[in-house]
Tab-separated table of C-alpha atoms in Angstrom:
chain	number	residue	atom	x	y	z
A	1	MET	CA	35.981	72.997	-30.790
A	2	ILE	CA	33.481	75.778	-30.054
A	3	SER	CA	30.634	74.660	-27.790
A	4	LEU	CA	27.087	75.460	-28.834
A	5	GLN	CA	24.661	77.474	-26.745
A	6	THR	CA	21.496	75.543	-25.951
A	7	VAL	CA	18.051	76.727	-26.979
A	8	LEU	CA	15.289	74.895	-25.117
A	9	LEU	CA	11.867	74.826	-26.766
A	10	ILE	CA	8.907	73.669	-24.648
A	11	THR	CA	5.699	72.567	-26.346
A	12	ASN	CA	2.780	70.230	-25.748
A	13	ILE	CA	2.999	67.154	-27.995
A	14	PRO	CA	4.893	66.098	-31.131
A	15	THR	CA	2.809	66.487	-34.287
A	16	PRO	CA	3.430	65.765	-37.982
A	17	TYR	CA	3.319	69.472	-38.836
A	18	ARG	CA	5.655	70.647	-36.051
A	19	ILE	CA	8.450	68.125	-36.615
A	20	PRO	CA	9.432	69.545	-40.050
A	21	LEU	CA	9.473	73.052	-38.533
A	22	PHE	CA	11.696	71.982	-35.648
A	23	ASN	CA	14.009	70.186	-38.075
A	24	GLU	CA	14.443	73.381	-40.083
A	25	LEU	CA	14.821	75.455	-36.936
A	26	SER	CA	17.537	73.109	-35.675
A	27	ARG	CA	19.368	73.430	-38.992
A	28	GLN	CA	19.264	77.235	-38.962
A	29	LEU	CA	20.264	77.433	-35.295
A	30	ARG	CA	23.307	75.238	-35.817
A	31	ALA	CA	24.498	77.681	-38.468
A	32	GLN	CA	24.309	80.341	-35.723
A	33	ARG	CA	26.099	78.061	-33.208
A	34	PHE	CA	23.053	77.120	-31.197
A	35	ALA	CA	21.858	73.614	-30.358
A	36	LEU	CA	18.108	72.985	-30.177
A	37	LYS	CA	16.487	70.729	-27.607
A	38	VAL	CA	12.721	70.252	-27.570
A	39	VAL	CA	10.728	69.286	-24.495
A	40	PHE	CA	7.356	67.695	-25.248
A	41	GLY	CA	4.830	67.737	-22.411
A	42	ALA	CA	3.416	64.370	-23.497
A	43	ARG	CA	3.555	61.890	-26.392
A	44	GLY	CA	-0.063	62.632	-27.286
A	45	TYR	CA	-3.648	62.571	-26.045
A	46	ASP	CA	-6.905	60.890	-26.996
A	47	ARG	CA	-8.387	63.557	-29.262
A	48	ARG	CA	-5.326	63.619	-31.488
A	49	LYS	CA	-5.122	60.659	-33.860
A	50	TRP	CA	-1.958	61.474	-35.761
A	51	GLN	CA	0.410	58.682	-36.711
A	52	PHE	CA	4.066	59.444	-37.429
A	53	ASP	CA	7.572	58.186	-36.735
A	54	MET	CA	9.624	60.002	-34.079
A	55	SER	CA	12.745	58.927	-35.962
A	56	GLU	CA	11.907	61.803	-38.328
A	57	CYS	CA	13.101	64.196	-35.618
A	58	ALA	CA	16.482	65.626	-36.650
A	59	PHE	CA	16.827	67.437	-33.321
A	60	ASP	CA	17.397	66.450	-29.710
A	61	TYR	CA	14.196	66.010	-27.720
A	62	VAL	CA	12.705	64.567	-24.556
A	63	VAL	CA	9.115	63.570	-23.743
A	64	ILE	CA	8.474	64.145	-20.042
A	65	HIS	CA	5.114	62.306	-19.848
A	66	SER	CA	3.515	64.908	-17.615
A	67	LYS	CA	-0.056	64.554	-16.378
A	68	LYS	CA	-2.909	65.836	-18.510
A	69	ILE	CA	-5.381	68.334	-17.089
A	70	LYS	CA	-8.814	68.398	-18.702
A	71	CYS	CA	-10.268	71.862	-19.276
A	72	SER	CA	-13.882	73.011	-19.346
A	73	ASP	CA	-13.418	73.364	-23.107
A	74	ARG	CA	-13.377	69.754	-24.322
A	75	GLU	CA	-11.103	70.683	-27.231
A	76	LYS	CA	-8.308	71.796	-24.902
A	77	VAL	CA	-5.864	69.821	-22.779
A	78	SER	CA	-3.224	71.231	-20.419
A	79	PHE	CA	-0.078	69.502	-19.204
A	80	THR	CA	1.682	69.754	-15.858
A	81	TYR	CA	5.241	69.660	-17.307
A	82	ALA	CA	6.450	67.799	-14.223
A	83	GLY	CA	10.231	67.790	-13.951
A	84	LEU	CA	10.712	70.810	-16.206
A	85	GLY	CA	12.724	72.658	-13.557
A	86	SER	CA	15.248	69.837	-13.294
A	87	ILE	CA	15.694	69.750	-17.081
A	88	ILE	CA	16.400	73.488	-17.127
A	89	ASP	CA	18.833	73.224	-14.202
A	90	ASN	CA	20.761	70.445	-15.933
A	91	LEU	CA	20.863	72.013	-19.402
A	92	ARG	CA	21.268	75.659	-18.349
A	93	PRO	CA	19.980	76.897	-21.728
A	94	SER	CA	20.831	80.360	-22.987
A	95	VAL	CA	17.296	80.879	-24.269
A	96	ILE	CA	14.010	79.125	-23.511
A	97	ILE	CA	10.998	79.219	-25.837
A	98	THR	CA	7.704	78.364	-24.207
A	99	ASN	CA	4.352	77.556	-25.757
A	100	GLY	CA	1.816	80.361	-25.241
A	101	PHE	CA	0.419	80.891	-21.754
A	102	SER	CA	0.689	77.258	-20.705
A	103	LEU	CA	1.622	75.911	-17.286
A	104	ALA	CA	5.185	75.713	-18.601
A	105	THR	CA	5.118	79.495	-19.084
A	106	VAL	CA	3.740	79.967	-15.582
A	107	LYS	CA	6.642	77.883	-14.236
A	108	LEU	CA	9.169	79.972	-16.177
A	109	TRP	CA	7.611	83.192	-14.902
A	110	LEU	CA	7.839	81.953	-11.305
A	111	ARG	CA	11.423	80.864	-11.908
A	112	SER	CA	12.279	84.313	-13.298
A	113	LEU	CA	11.269	85.870	-9.965
A	114	ARG	CA	14.232	84.222	-8.228
A	115	ILE	CA	16.762	83.619	-11.031
A	116	LYS	CA	17.430	85.277	-14.372
A	117	THR	CA	15.507	83.344	-17.018
A	118	ASN	CA	15.561	84.346	-20.673
A	119	TYR	CA	12.238	83.056	-21.929
A	120	ILE	CA	10.450	83.776	-25.192
A	121	ILE	CA	6.675	83.366	-25.408
A	122	TRP	CA	5.641	81.644	-28.655
A	123	SER	CA	1.963	82.456	-28.955
A	124	GLY	CA	-1.011	82.139	-31.239
A	125	ALA	CA	-3.470	83.564	-28.700
A	126	VAL	CA	-5.943	86.069	-30.133
A	127	LYS	CA	-8.887	87.980	-28.780
A	128	GLN	CA	-12.074	85.996	-29.312
A	129	LYS	CA	-15.216	87.976	-29.963
A	130	GLY	CA	-17.590	87.702	-27.029
A	131	GLU	CA	-15.105	85.746	-24.885
A	132	ALA	CA	-15.190	86.603	-21.197
A	133	ILE	CA	-11.657	86.191	-19.860
A	134	PRO	CA	-11.420	85.946	-16.044
A	135	TRP	CA	-9.713	88.967	-14.482
A	136	TRP	CA	-7.095	86.785	-12.802
A	137	ARG	CA	-6.082	85.267	-16.136
A	138	ILE	CA	-5.671	88.708	-17.682
A	139	ILE	CA	-3.406	89.775	-14.816
A	140	GLN	CA	-1.500	86.491	-14.997
A	141	ARG	CA	-0.798	86.919	-18.696
A	142	ILE	CA	0.243	90.531	-18.282
A	143	CYS	CA	2.729	89.445	-15.591
A	144	MET	CA	4.182	86.685	-17.786
A	145	ILE	CA	4.481	89.054	-20.728
A	146	LYS	CA	6.171	91.700	-18.601
A	147	ARG	CA	9.045	89.388	-17.633
A	148	ALA	CA	9.438	87.745	-21.067
A	149	SER	CA	12.587	88.541	-23.043
A	150	ALA	CA	10.880	88.429	-26.449
A	151	PHE	CA	7.849	87.099	-28.308
A	152	ILE	CA	7.137	84.982	-31.380
A	153	ALA	CA	3.628	85.362	-32.810
A	154	TYR	CA	1.755	83.048	-35.183
A	155	GLY	CA	0.581	86.000	-37.257
A	156	THR	CA	-0.859	89.511	-37.244
A	157	ASN	CA	-3.757	88.852	-34.883
A	158	ALA	CA	-1.511	87.070	-32.376
A	159	ARG	CA	0.940	89.975	-32.500
A	160	ASP	CA	-1.885	92.452	-31.858
A	161	TYR	CA	-3.032	90.404	-28.857
A	162	LEU	CA	0.477	90.539	-27.378
A	163	LEU	CA	0.614	94.288	-27.954
A	164	SER	CA	-2.748	94.788	-26.244
A	165	SER	CA	-1.395	92.847	-23.256
A	166	GLY	CA	1.639	95.080	-22.856
A	167	ALA	CA	4.321	93.440	-24.997
A	168	ASP	CA	7.081	95.696	-26.362
A	169	PRO	CA	6.512	95.996	-30.155
A	170	ASN	CA	10.279	96.001	-30.692
A	171	ARG	CA	10.560	92.557	-29.149
A	172	ILE	CA	7.888	90.760	-31.193
A	173	TRP	CA	8.773	88.633	-34.209
A	174	ILE	CA	6.268	86.899	-36.465
A	175	SER	CA	6.813	83.292	-37.443
A	176	ILE	CA	3.894	82.376	-39.682
A	177	ASN	CA	2.293	79.235	-38.280
A	178	THR	CA	2.850	76.758	-41.074
A	179	VAL	CA	3.331	73.248	-42.409
A	180	ASP	CA	5.772	71.690	-44.862
A	181	THR	CA	4.420	73.660	-47.834
A	182	GLU	CA	6.815	72.061	-50.324
A	183	TYR	CA	5.530	68.619	-49.387
A	184	PHE	CA	1.901	69.570	-50.035
A	185	LYS	CA	2.805	71.374	-53.252
A	186	GLU	CA	4.972	68.649	-54.753
A	187	GLU	CA	2.878	65.651	-53.718
A	188	THR	CA	-0.379	67.230	-54.863
A	189	VAL	CA	1.047	68.288	-58.227
A	190	LYS	CA	2.380	64.771	-58.775
A	191	LEU	CA	-0.976	63.150	-58.015
A	192	ARG	CA	-2.987	65.751	-59.911
A	193	LYS	CA	-1.135	64.840	-63.107
A	194	LEU	CA	-2.370	61.268	-62.708
A	195	ARG	CA	-5.985	62.353	-62.258
A	196	ALA	CA	-8.321	61.392	-65.097
A	197	THR	CA	-9.140	64.262	-67.445
A	198	VAL	CA	-12.509	62.842	-68.510
A	199	THR	CA	-15.641	64.771	-67.652
A	200	ARG	CA	-16.193	64.506	-63.931
A	201	LYS	CA	-18.013	66.198	-61.129
A	202	LYS	CA	-16.508	69.231	-59.478
A	203	ARG	CA	-15.223	68.517	-55.982
A	204	LEU	CA	-15.330	70.756	-52.947
A	205	ILE	CA	-13.397	69.779	-49.831
A	206	TYR	CA	-13.571	70.578	-46.139
A	207	ILE	CA	-10.771	69.384	-43.829
A	208	GLY	CA	-10.932	69.697	-40.072
A	209	GLU	CA	-12.465	68.485	-36.855
A	210	LEU	CA	-16.195	67.973	-36.732
A	211	SER	CA	-16.668	69.902	-33.522
A	212	PRO	CA	-19.211	72.513	-32.392
A	213	ARG	CA	-16.617	75.269	-32.820
A	214	LYS	CA	-16.117	74.366	-36.488
A	215	ASN	CA	-19.903	74.407	-37.070
A	216	VAL	CA	-19.648	72.493	-40.353
A	217	VAL	CA	-23.420	72.555	-40.775
A	218	LYS	CA	-22.846	75.974	-42.373
A	219	VAL	CA	-20.971	74.202	-45.175
A	220	LEU	CA	-23.865	71.775	-45.574
A	221	ASP	CA	-26.257	74.735	-45.774
A	222	VAL	CA	-24.218	75.925	-48.753
A	223	VAL	CA	-24.378	72.465	-50.362
A	224	LYS	CA	-28.138	72.533	-49.919
A	225	ALA	CA	-28.308	75.907	-51.677
A	226	LEU	CA	-26.071	74.706	-54.528
A	227	ALA	CA	-28.111	71.532	-55.000
A	228	ILE	CA	-31.179	73.562	-55.918
A	229	SER	CA	-29.692	74.528	-59.285
A	230	ARG	CA	-26.971	71.941	-60.040
A	231	ASP	CA	-25.944	68.360	-59.376
A	232	ASP	CA	-22.477	68.269	-60.931
A	233	PHE	CA	-20.480	68.515	-57.702
A	234	LEU	CA	-19.473	66.606	-54.564
A	235	LEU	CA	-18.340	67.728	-51.123
A	236	ASP	CA	-15.613	65.688	-49.414
A	237	ILE	CA	-15.660	66.090	-45.628
A	238	VAL	CA	-12.336	64.978	-44.170
A	239	GLY	CA	-12.199	64.752	-40.403
A	240	ASP	CA	-13.974	63.296	-37.423
A	241	GLY	CA	-15.433	64.443	-34.127
A	242	GLU	CA	-18.426	64.621	-31.858
A	243	GLU	CA	-20.568	66.420	-34.441
A	244	ARG	CA	-20.255	63.745	-37.128
A	245	LEU	CA	-23.514	61.928	-36.355
A	246	ARG	CA	-25.460	65.187	-36.316
A	247	LEU	CA	-23.958	66.211	-39.655
A	248	GLU	CA	-24.701	62.829	-41.212
A	249	LYS	CA	-28.314	63.128	-40.047
A	250	TYR	CA	-28.538	66.606	-41.593
A	251	VAL	CA	-27.342	65.171	-44.911
A	252	ILE	CA	-29.982	62.424	-44.833
A	253	ASP	CA	-32.805	64.697	-43.655
A	254	ASN	CA	-32.102	67.189	-46.454
A	255	ASN	CA	-31.636	64.615	-49.247
A	256	LEU	CA	-27.986	65.519	-49.772
A	257	ALA	CA	-26.502	62.012	-49.628
A	258	LYS	CA	-25.517	62.059	-53.306
A	259	PHE	CA	-23.588	65.297	-52.775
A	260	VAL	CA	-21.613	64.585	-49.577
A	261	ILE	CA	-18.938	62.016	-48.702
A	262	PHE	CA	-17.661	61.606	-45.128
A	263	HIS	CA	-14.083	60.299	-45.163
A	264	GLY	CA	-13.332	60.349	-41.445
A	265	HIS	CA	-9.923	61.177	-40.009
A	266	LYS	CA	-6.976	60.939	-42.409
A	267	GLN	CA	-3.228	61.032	-41.856
A	268	LYS	CA	-0.821	63.532	-43.414
A	269	ALA	CA	0.215	61.028	-46.096
A	270	ASP	CA	-3.414	60.718	-47.245
A	271	MET	CA	-4.027	64.426	-47.702
A	272	PRO	CA	-2.299	65.138	-51.056
A	273	ALA	CA	-4.496	62.585	-52.871
A	274	LEU	CA	-7.647	64.199	-51.495
A	275	LEU	CA	-6.427	67.725	-52.265
A	276	ALA	CA	-5.404	66.674	-55.793
A	277	CYS	CA	-9.006	65.707	-56.565
A	278	ALA	CA	-10.440	68.977	-55.256
A	279	ASP	CA	-11.408	72.101	-57.175
A	280	CYS	CA	-12.093	74.330	-54.161
A	281	PHE	CA	-11.264	74.295	-50.451
A	282	LEU	CA	-13.847	75.415	-47.885
A	283	PHE	CA	-12.446	76.482	-44.521
A	284	GLN	CA	-15.377	77.084	-42.191
A	285	THR	CA	-14.889	77.783	-38.512
A	286	ASP	CA	-16.638	79.928	-35.948
A	287	PHE	CA	-13.264	80.544	-34.286
A	288	ASP	CA	-9.666	79.492	-34.937
A	289	ILE	CA	-6.570	81.228	-33.639
A	290	TRP	CA	-4.945	80.169	-36.922
A	291	GLY	CA	-5.860	77.336	-39.334
A	292	LEU	CA	-3.054	75.131	-40.665
A	293	VAL	CA	-5.417	73.375	-43.085
A	294	LEU	CA	-5.634	76.632	-45.026
A	295	VAL	CA	-1.852	76.646	-45.479
A	296	GLU	CA	-1.999	73.050	-46.736
A	297	ALA	CA	-4.758	73.810	-49.238
A	298	MET	CA	-3.050	76.951	-50.544
A	299	ALA	CA	0.259	75.092	-50.956
A	300	ALA	CA	-1.692	72.454	-52.895
A	301	GLY	CA	-2.787	75.170	-55.331
A	302	LEU	CA	-6.503	75.304	-54.492
A	303	PRO	CA	-8.715	78.388	-54.598
A	304	CYS	CA	-9.862	78.707	-50.991
A	305	LEU	CA	-12.890	80.205	-49.305
A	306	SER	CA	-11.601	80.965	-45.819
A	307	SER	CA	-13.616	82.048	-42.815
A	308	VAL	CA	-13.122	85.551	-41.461
A	309	ASN	CA	-13.229	83.879	-38.031
A	310	ALA	CA	-9.799	82.284	-38.569
A	311	GLY	CA	-6.568	84.092	-37.750
A	312	ALA	CA	-4.828	82.640	-40.805
A	313	THR	CA	-7.281	84.394	-43.121
A	314	TYR	CA	-5.885	87.810	-42.195
A	315	ASP	CA	-2.313	86.868	-43.047
A	316	LEU	CA	-2.799	84.485	-45.967
A	317	ILE	CA	-5.827	85.675	-47.934
A	318	ASP	CA	-5.618	88.664	-50.244
A	319	ASP	CA	-9.280	88.674	-51.234
A	320	GLY	CA	-9.758	87.758	-54.881
A	321	VAL	CA	-6.011	87.223	-55.373
A	322	THR	CA	-4.858	84.370	-53.112
A	323	GLY	CA	-8.376	83.262	-52.180
A	324	PHE	CA	-11.533	84.656	-50.663
A	325	ALA	CA	-12.202	85.867	-47.107
A	326	VAL	CA	-15.814	84.962	-46.368
A	327	ASP	CA	-18.462	84.532	-43.692
A	328	PHE	CA	-20.072	81.113	-44.125
A	329	ALA	CA	-23.206	82.385	-42.393
A	330	GLU	CA	-23.907	84.224	-45.671
A	331	THR	CA	-25.091	81.080	-47.423
A	332	GLU	CA	-26.273	82.626	-50.689
A	333	LYS	CA	-23.092	84.668	-51.131
A	334	ILE	CA	-20.933	81.581	-50.548
A	335	ALA	CA	-23.002	79.538	-52.999
A	336	LYS	CA	-22.630	82.264	-55.608
A	337	LYS	CA	-18.854	82.348	-55.092
A	338	ILE	CA	-18.569	78.566	-55.404
A	339	ASN	CA	-20.699	78.609	-58.554
A	340	TRP	CA	-18.262	81.125	-60.036
A	341	ILE	CA	-15.287	78.930	-59.140
A	342	MET	CA	-16.881	75.832	-60.671
A	343	ASP	CA	-17.994	77.681	-63.821
A	344	ASN	CA	-14.706	79.551	-64.367
A	345	PRO	CA	-11.988	76.911	-63.954
A	346	GLU	CA	-9.213	78.889	-65.639
A	347	GLU	CA	-9.650	81.963	-63.426
A	348	ALA	CA	-10.050	79.759	-60.355
A	349	HIS	CA	-6.901	77.851	-61.288
A	350	GLN	CA	-4.953	81.125	-61.472
A	351	ILE	CA	-6.085	82.046	-57.963
A	352	GLY	CA	-4.920	78.626	-56.785
A	353	GLU	CA	-1.547	79.073	-58.461
A	354	THR	CA	-1.090	82.476	-56.838
A	355	ALA	CA	-2.061	81.016	-53.474
A	356	CYS	CA	0.511	78.241	-53.882
A	357	LYS	CA	3.269	80.676	-54.787
A	358	TRP	CA	2.433	82.911	-51.821
A	359	ALA	CA	2.281	80.029	-49.339
A	360	CYS	CA	5.547	78.489	-50.519
A	361	GLU	CA	7.383	81.822	-50.399
A	362	LYS	CA	5.915	83.619	-47.403
A	363	ALA	CA	4.800	80.682	-45.234
A	364	SER	CA	7.643	78.274	-45.920
A	365	LEU	CA	9.404	76.336	-43.175
A	366	PHE	CA	12.502	78.416	-43.915
A	367	GLU	CA	10.693	81.709	-43.296
A	368	ALA	CA	8.925	80.402	-40.195
A	369	ALA	CA	12.191	79.161	-38.674
A	370	ARG	CA	13.878	82.442	-39.540
A	371	GLY	CA	11.366	84.284	-37.362
A	372	PHE	CA	12.386	82.068	-34.444
A	373	VAL	CA	16.094	82.584	-35.096
A	374	SER	CA	15.700	86.368	-35.158
A	375	ALA	CA	14.021	86.377	-31.743
A	376	ILE	CA	16.558	83.908	-30.303
A	377	SER	CA	19.519	85.894	-31.593
A	378	TYR	CA	18.104	89.098	-30.095
A	379	VAL	CA	17.731	87.514	-26.657
A	380	ALA	CA	21.073	85.695	-26.733
A	381	ASN	CA	23.004	88.819	-27.743
A	382	ARG	CA	21.482	91.126	-25.130
């Protein structure tokens, strides 16, 4: 019996969108005679409210319950990855994949200074407009990149960031950051067929955290502009966060209560029903390194208006074909675009269909895992 080489993947916490990816990656790696083991830095943390069953994991994993380190940015949490060195010493993996420029990556870089360590940096980091990065962090990242064996980038912007930090272009592979697109396609189609065909209001939907960075008040500004000339639509806001009370007050103060519904946080299993009722997806953010909700909405066959401030927009949106790349600060332009979508359902439906086909072909779990396998094979065969 031929023994399998071990690939160790280090990431922060298990999530409902990562588990399907790791399952597919494990399947593809076994075909190449590799065994996948995933190290999670923790089981979860307070801001994340996902519910899922770890028995869904079709790969070997360990949760090391490391300490959480709060960052100045309240949306971020770091983990200490205590005991990681012992896990590596015991497993002696052929290849290690580490999550971005985390403390786990720092530990691998330090390890590589005294013992050969084949590590791959899996990164979604992008350059944020106006962000002042401390000089020591820039040097730290350049050092970690210099000793890395290869790189896996979320998308085009993440690849460009790696290149600007000194990564070898011949050692970067793109694995589109994605979700189980087939699940969102199939479940939404099934539920959409059950939807009543009687005359109803058009439905817009926003999905995401209600945080300052998302700045969802820009979406409400658009609703306010739409409400001047029509009342045949509703906006579903799916998500929760520190900005919810402020947004609810804005709705009341501007007499928009009959146009806006706050649903709060929903689990993965709840999403297809909400997407099936929607006619248009609004992805507003002032900054996102990616944007998995856009992948979900495209797979569900919705025409999407996606912020130019999201990394996913550059890789997923072919303007006017698979959706629309927009700046939600341009309220009147957005309102005009939404009016067109609501008044031209057949053309809008075709854009949604094209988006679904693109997402399920180019951003499938199979294609995402294949990007990983290509990088792993390169490193293992050196």
